[in-house]
Coordinates of N, CA, C and O in Angstrom, one line a residue:
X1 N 13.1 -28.1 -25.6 CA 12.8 -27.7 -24.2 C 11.7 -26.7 -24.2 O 11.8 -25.7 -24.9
X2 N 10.5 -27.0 -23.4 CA 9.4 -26.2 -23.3 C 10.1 -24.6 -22.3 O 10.8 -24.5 -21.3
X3 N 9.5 -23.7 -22.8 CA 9.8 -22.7 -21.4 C 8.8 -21.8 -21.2 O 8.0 -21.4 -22.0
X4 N 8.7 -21.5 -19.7 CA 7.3 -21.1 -19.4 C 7.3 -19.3 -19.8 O 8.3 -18.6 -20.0
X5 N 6.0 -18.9 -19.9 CA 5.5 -17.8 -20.3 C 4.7 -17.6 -19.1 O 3.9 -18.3 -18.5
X6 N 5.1 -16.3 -18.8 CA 4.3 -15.4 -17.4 C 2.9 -15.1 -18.4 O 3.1 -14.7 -19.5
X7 N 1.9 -15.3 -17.9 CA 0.8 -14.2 -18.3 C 0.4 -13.3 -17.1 O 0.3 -13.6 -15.9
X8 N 0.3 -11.9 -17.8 CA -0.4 -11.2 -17.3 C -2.0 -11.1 -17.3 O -2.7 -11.4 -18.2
X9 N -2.2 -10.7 -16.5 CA -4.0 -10.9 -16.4 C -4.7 -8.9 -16.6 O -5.0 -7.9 -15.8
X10 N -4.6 -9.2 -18.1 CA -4.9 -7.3 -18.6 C -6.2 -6.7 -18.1 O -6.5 -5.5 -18.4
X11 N -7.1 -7.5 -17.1 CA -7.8 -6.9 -16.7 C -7.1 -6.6 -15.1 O -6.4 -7.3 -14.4
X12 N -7.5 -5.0 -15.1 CA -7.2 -4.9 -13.7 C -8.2 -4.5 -12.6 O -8.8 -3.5 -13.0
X13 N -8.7 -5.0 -11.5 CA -9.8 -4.4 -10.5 C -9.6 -3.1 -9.9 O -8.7 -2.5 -9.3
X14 N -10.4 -2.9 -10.2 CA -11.2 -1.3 -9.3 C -10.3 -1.0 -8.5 O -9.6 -2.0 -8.0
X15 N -10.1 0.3 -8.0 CA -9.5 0.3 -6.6 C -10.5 1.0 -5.9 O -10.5 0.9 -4.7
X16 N -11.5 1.8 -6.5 CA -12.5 2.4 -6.1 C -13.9 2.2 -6.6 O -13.9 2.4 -7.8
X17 N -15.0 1.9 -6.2 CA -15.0 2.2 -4.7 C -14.3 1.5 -4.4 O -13.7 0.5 -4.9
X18 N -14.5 2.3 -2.4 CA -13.9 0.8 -1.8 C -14.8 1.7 -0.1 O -15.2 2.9 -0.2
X19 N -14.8 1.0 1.1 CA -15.3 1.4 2.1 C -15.0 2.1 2.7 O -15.8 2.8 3.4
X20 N -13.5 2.2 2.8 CA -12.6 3.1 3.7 C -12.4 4.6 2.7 O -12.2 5.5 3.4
X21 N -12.4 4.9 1.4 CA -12.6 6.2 1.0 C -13.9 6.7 0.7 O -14.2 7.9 0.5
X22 N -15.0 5.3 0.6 CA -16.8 6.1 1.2 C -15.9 7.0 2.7 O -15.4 8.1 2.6
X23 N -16.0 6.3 3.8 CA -16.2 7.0 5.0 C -15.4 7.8 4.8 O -16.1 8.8 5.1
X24 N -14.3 8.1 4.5 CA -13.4 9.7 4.4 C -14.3 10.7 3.7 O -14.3 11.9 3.8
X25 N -15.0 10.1 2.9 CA -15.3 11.6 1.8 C -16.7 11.6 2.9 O -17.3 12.7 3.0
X26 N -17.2 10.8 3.4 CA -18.5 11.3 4.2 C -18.0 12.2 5.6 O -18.8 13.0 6.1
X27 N -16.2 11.7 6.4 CA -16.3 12.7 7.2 C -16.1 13.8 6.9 O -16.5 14.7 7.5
X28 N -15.2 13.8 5.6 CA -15.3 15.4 4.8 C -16.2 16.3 4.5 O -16.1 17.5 4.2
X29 N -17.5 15.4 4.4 CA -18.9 16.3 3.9 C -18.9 17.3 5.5 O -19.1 18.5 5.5
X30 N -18.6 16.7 6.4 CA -18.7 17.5 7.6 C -18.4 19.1 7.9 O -18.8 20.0 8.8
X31 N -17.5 19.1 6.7 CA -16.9 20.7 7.1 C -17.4 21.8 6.1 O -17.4 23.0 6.1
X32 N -18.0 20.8 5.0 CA -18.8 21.8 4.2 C -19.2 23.6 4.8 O -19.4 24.1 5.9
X33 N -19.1 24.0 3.5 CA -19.4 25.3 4.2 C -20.9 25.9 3.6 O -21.3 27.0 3.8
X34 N -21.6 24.6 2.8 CA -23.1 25.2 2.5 C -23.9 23.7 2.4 O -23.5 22.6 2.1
X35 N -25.5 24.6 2.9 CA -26.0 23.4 3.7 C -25.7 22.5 4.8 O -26.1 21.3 4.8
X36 N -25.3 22.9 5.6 CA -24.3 22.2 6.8 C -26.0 21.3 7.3 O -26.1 20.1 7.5
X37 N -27.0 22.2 7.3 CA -28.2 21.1 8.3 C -28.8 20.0 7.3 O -29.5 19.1 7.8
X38 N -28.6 19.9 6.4 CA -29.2 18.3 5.7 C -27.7 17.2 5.8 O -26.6 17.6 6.2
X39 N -28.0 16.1 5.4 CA -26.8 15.2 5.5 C -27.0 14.4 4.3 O -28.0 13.6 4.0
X40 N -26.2 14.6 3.8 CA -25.8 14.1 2.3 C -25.4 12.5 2.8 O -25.2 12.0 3.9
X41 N -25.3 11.9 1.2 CA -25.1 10.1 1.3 C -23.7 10.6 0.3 O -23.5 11.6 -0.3
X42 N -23.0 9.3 0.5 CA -22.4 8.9 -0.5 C -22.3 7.5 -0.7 O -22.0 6.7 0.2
X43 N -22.7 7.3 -2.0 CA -22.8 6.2 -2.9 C -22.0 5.6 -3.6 O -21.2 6.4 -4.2
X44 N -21.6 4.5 -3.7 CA -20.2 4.2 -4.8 C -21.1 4.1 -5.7 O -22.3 3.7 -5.4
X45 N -20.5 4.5 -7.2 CA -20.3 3.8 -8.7 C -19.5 3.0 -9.0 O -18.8 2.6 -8.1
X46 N -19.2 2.7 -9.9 CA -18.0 2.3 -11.0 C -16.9 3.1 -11.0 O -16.9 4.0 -11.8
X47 N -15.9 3.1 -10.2 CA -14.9 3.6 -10.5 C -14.7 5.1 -9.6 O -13.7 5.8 -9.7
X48 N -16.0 5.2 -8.7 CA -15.8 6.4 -8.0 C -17.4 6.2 -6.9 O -18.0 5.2 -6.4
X49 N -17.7 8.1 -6.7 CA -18.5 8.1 -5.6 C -19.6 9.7 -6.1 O -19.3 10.9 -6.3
X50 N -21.0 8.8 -6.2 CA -21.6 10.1 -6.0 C -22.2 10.8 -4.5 O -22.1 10.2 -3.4
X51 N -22.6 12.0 -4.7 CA -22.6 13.1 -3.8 C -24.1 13.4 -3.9 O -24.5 14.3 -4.6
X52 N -25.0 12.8 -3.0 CA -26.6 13.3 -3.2 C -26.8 13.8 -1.3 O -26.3 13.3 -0.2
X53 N -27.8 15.0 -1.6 CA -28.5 15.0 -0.7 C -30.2 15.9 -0.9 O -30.7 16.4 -1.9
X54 N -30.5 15.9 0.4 CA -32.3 16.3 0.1 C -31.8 17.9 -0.6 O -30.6 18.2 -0.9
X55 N -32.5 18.4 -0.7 CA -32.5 19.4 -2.0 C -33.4 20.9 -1.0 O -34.3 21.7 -1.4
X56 N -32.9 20.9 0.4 CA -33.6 21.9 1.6 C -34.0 23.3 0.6 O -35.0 23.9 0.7
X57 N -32.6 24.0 -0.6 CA -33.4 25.1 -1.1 C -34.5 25.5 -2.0 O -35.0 26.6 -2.1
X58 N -34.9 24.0 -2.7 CA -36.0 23.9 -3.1 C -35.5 24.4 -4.5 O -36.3 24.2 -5.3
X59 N -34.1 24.9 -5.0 CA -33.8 26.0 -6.3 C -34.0 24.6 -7.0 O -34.8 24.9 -7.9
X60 N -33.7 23.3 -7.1 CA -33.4 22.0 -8.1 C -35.2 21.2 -7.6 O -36.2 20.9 -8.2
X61 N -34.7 21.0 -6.5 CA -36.5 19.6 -6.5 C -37.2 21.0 -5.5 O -36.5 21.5 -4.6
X62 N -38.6 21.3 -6.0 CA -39.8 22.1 -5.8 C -40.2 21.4 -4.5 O -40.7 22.1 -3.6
X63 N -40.2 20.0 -4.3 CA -40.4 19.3 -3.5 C -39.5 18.5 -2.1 O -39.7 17.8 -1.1
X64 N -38.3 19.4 -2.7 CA -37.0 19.1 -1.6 C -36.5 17.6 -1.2 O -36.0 17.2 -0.2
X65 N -36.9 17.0 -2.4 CA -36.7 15.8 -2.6 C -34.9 15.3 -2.7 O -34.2 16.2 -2.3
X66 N -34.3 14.3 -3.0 CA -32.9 14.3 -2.9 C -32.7 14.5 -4.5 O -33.3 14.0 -5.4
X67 N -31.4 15.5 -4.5 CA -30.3 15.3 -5.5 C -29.3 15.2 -5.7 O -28.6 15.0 -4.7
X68 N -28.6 15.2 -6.8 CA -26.9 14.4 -7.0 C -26.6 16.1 -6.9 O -27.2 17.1 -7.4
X69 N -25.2 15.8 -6.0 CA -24.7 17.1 -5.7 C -22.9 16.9 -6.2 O -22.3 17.9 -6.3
X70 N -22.3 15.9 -6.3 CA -21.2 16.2 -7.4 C -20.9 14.1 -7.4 O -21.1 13.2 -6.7
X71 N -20.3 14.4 -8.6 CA -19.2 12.9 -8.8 C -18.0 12.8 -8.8 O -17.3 13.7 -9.3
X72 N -17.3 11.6 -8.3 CA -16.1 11.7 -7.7 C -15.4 10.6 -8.4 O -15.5 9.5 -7.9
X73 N -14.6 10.6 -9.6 CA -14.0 9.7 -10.0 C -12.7 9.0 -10.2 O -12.3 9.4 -11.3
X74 N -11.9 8.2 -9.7 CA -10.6 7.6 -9.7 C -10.2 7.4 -10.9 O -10.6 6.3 -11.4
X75 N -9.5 8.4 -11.7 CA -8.7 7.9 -13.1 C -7.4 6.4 -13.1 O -6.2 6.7 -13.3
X76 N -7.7 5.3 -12.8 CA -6.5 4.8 -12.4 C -5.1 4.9 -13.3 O -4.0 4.8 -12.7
X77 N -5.1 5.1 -14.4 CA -4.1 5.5 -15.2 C -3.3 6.8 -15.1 O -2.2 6.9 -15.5
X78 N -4.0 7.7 -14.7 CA -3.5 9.1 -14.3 C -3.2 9.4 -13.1 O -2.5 10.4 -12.7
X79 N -3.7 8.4 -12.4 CA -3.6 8.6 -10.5 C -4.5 9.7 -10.0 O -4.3 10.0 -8.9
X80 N -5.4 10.4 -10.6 CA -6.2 11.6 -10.8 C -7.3 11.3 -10.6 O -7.9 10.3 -11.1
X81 N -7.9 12.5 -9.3 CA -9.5 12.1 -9.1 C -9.9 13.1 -9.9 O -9.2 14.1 -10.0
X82 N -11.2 12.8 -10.7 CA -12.0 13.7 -11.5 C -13.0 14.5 -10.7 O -13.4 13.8 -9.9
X83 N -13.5 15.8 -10.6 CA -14.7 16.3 -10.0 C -15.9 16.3 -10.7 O -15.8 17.2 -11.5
X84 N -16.8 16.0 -10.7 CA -18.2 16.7 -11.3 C -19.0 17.1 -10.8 O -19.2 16.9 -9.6
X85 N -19.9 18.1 -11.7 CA -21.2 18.9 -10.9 C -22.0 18.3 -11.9 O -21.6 17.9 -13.0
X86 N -23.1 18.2 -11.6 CA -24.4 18.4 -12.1 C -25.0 19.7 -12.4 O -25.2 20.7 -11.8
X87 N -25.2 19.2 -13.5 CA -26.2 20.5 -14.7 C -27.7 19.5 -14.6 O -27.9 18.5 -15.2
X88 N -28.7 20.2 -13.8 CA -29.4 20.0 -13.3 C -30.9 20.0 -14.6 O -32.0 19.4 -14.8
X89 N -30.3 21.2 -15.1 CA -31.5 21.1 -16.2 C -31.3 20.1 -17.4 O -32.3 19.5 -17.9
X90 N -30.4 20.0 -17.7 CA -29.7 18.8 -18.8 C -29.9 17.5 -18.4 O -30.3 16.7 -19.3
X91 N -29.6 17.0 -16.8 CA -29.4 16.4 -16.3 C -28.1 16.0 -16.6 O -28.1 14.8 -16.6
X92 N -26.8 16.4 -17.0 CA -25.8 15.9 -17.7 C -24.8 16.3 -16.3 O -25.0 17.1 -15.5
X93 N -23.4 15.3 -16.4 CA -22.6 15.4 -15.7 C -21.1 16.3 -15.7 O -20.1 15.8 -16.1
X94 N -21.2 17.3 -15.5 CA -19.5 18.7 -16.5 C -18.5 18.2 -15.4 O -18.7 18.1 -14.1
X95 N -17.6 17.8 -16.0 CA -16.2 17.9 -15.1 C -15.9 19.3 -14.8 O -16.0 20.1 -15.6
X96 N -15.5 19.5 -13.6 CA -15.6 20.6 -13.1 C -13.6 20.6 -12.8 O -12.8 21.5 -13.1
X97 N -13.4 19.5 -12.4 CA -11.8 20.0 -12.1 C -11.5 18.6 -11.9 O -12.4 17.7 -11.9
X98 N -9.7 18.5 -11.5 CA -9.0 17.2 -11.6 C -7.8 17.6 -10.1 O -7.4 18.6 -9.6
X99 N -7.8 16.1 -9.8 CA -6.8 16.6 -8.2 C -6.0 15.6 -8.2 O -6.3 14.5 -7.8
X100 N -4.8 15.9 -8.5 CA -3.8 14.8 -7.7 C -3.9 13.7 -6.5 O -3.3 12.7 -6.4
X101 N -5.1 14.2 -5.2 CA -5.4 13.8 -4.4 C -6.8 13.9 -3.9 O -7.3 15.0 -4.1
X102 N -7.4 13.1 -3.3 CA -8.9 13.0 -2.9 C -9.1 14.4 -2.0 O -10.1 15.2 -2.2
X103 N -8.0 14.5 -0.8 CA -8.4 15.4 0.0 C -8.6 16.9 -0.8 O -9.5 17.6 -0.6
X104 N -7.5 17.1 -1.9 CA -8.3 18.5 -2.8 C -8.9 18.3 -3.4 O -9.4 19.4 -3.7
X105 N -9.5 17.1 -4.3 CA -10.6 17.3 -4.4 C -12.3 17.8 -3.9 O -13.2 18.5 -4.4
X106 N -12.0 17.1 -2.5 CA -13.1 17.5 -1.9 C -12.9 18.9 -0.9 O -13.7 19.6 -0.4
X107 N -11.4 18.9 -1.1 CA -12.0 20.8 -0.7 C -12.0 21.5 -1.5 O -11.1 22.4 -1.4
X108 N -12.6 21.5 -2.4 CA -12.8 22.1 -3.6 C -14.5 22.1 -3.7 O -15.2 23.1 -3.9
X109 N -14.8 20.9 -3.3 CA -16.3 20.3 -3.2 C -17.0 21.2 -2.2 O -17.9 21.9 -2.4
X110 N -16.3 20.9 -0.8 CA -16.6 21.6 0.3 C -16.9 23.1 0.6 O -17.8 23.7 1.2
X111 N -15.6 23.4 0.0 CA -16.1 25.2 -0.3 C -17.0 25.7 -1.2 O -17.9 26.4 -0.7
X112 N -17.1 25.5 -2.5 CA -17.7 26.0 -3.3 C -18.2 27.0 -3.2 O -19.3 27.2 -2.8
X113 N -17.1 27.9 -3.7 CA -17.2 29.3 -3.7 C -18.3 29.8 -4.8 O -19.0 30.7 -4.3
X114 N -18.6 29.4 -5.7 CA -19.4 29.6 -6.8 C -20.9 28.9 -6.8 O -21.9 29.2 -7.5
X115 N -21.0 28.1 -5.9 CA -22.6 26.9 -5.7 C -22.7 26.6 -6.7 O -23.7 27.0 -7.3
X116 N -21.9 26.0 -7.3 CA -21.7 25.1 -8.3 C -21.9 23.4 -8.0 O -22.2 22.4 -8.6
X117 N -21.7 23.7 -7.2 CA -22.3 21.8 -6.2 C -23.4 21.7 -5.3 O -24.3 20.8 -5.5
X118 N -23.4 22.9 -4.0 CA -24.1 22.3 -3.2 C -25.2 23.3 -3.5 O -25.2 24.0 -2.5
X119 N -26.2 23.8 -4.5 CA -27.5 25.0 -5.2 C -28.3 24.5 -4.2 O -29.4 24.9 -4.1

């Protein structure tokens, strides 16, 4: 007697990006508490969302051109969003912190007590 065997399919899809947590983290850019007059994009990646906008203080682009102002990554194994800033002279990406939840991560982003995101 033959008997059937379930397969599982070990690849799993993305949950992120996705459209509906672009637009949340873009109405969240709203409450920012530095730079409020430029308006930042958010971009999906792989697995998350970067954070660019024009560069109004001139301290990063001389020419006020746009830059990446943090990355936002979905650990799906951990259920954990990742934070990053940008190290601007390296060009390299530092995890800055980890959040059980999107909404702290981004107020974390939002405040930036230190201008560690939004220079």
């Amino acid at each position: 007697m033959q008997s059937a065997v379930l397969s599982r399919n070990a690849v799993r899809p993305f949950a992120h990006p996705n459209d509906l947590d672009r637009k949340r983290i873009e109405r969240s850019l709203q409450a920012r508490k530095r730079y409020r007059y430029v308006t930042p994009q958010v971009v999906t990646t792989v697995g998350g969302y970067r954070i660019e906008s024009p560069c109004c203080s001139r301290n990063i682009d001389k020419d006020g051109g746009v830059v990446d102002v943090a990355l936002l990554l979905h650990d799906p194994d951990g259920a954990r969003w990742e934070l990053f800033r940008k190290d601007h002279v390296t060009g390299l990406w530092h995890l800055d912190s980890t959040h059980d939840r999107l909404p702290m991560a981004l107020e974390r982003l939002n405040v930036d007590p230190q201008r560690t995101f939004w220079q």
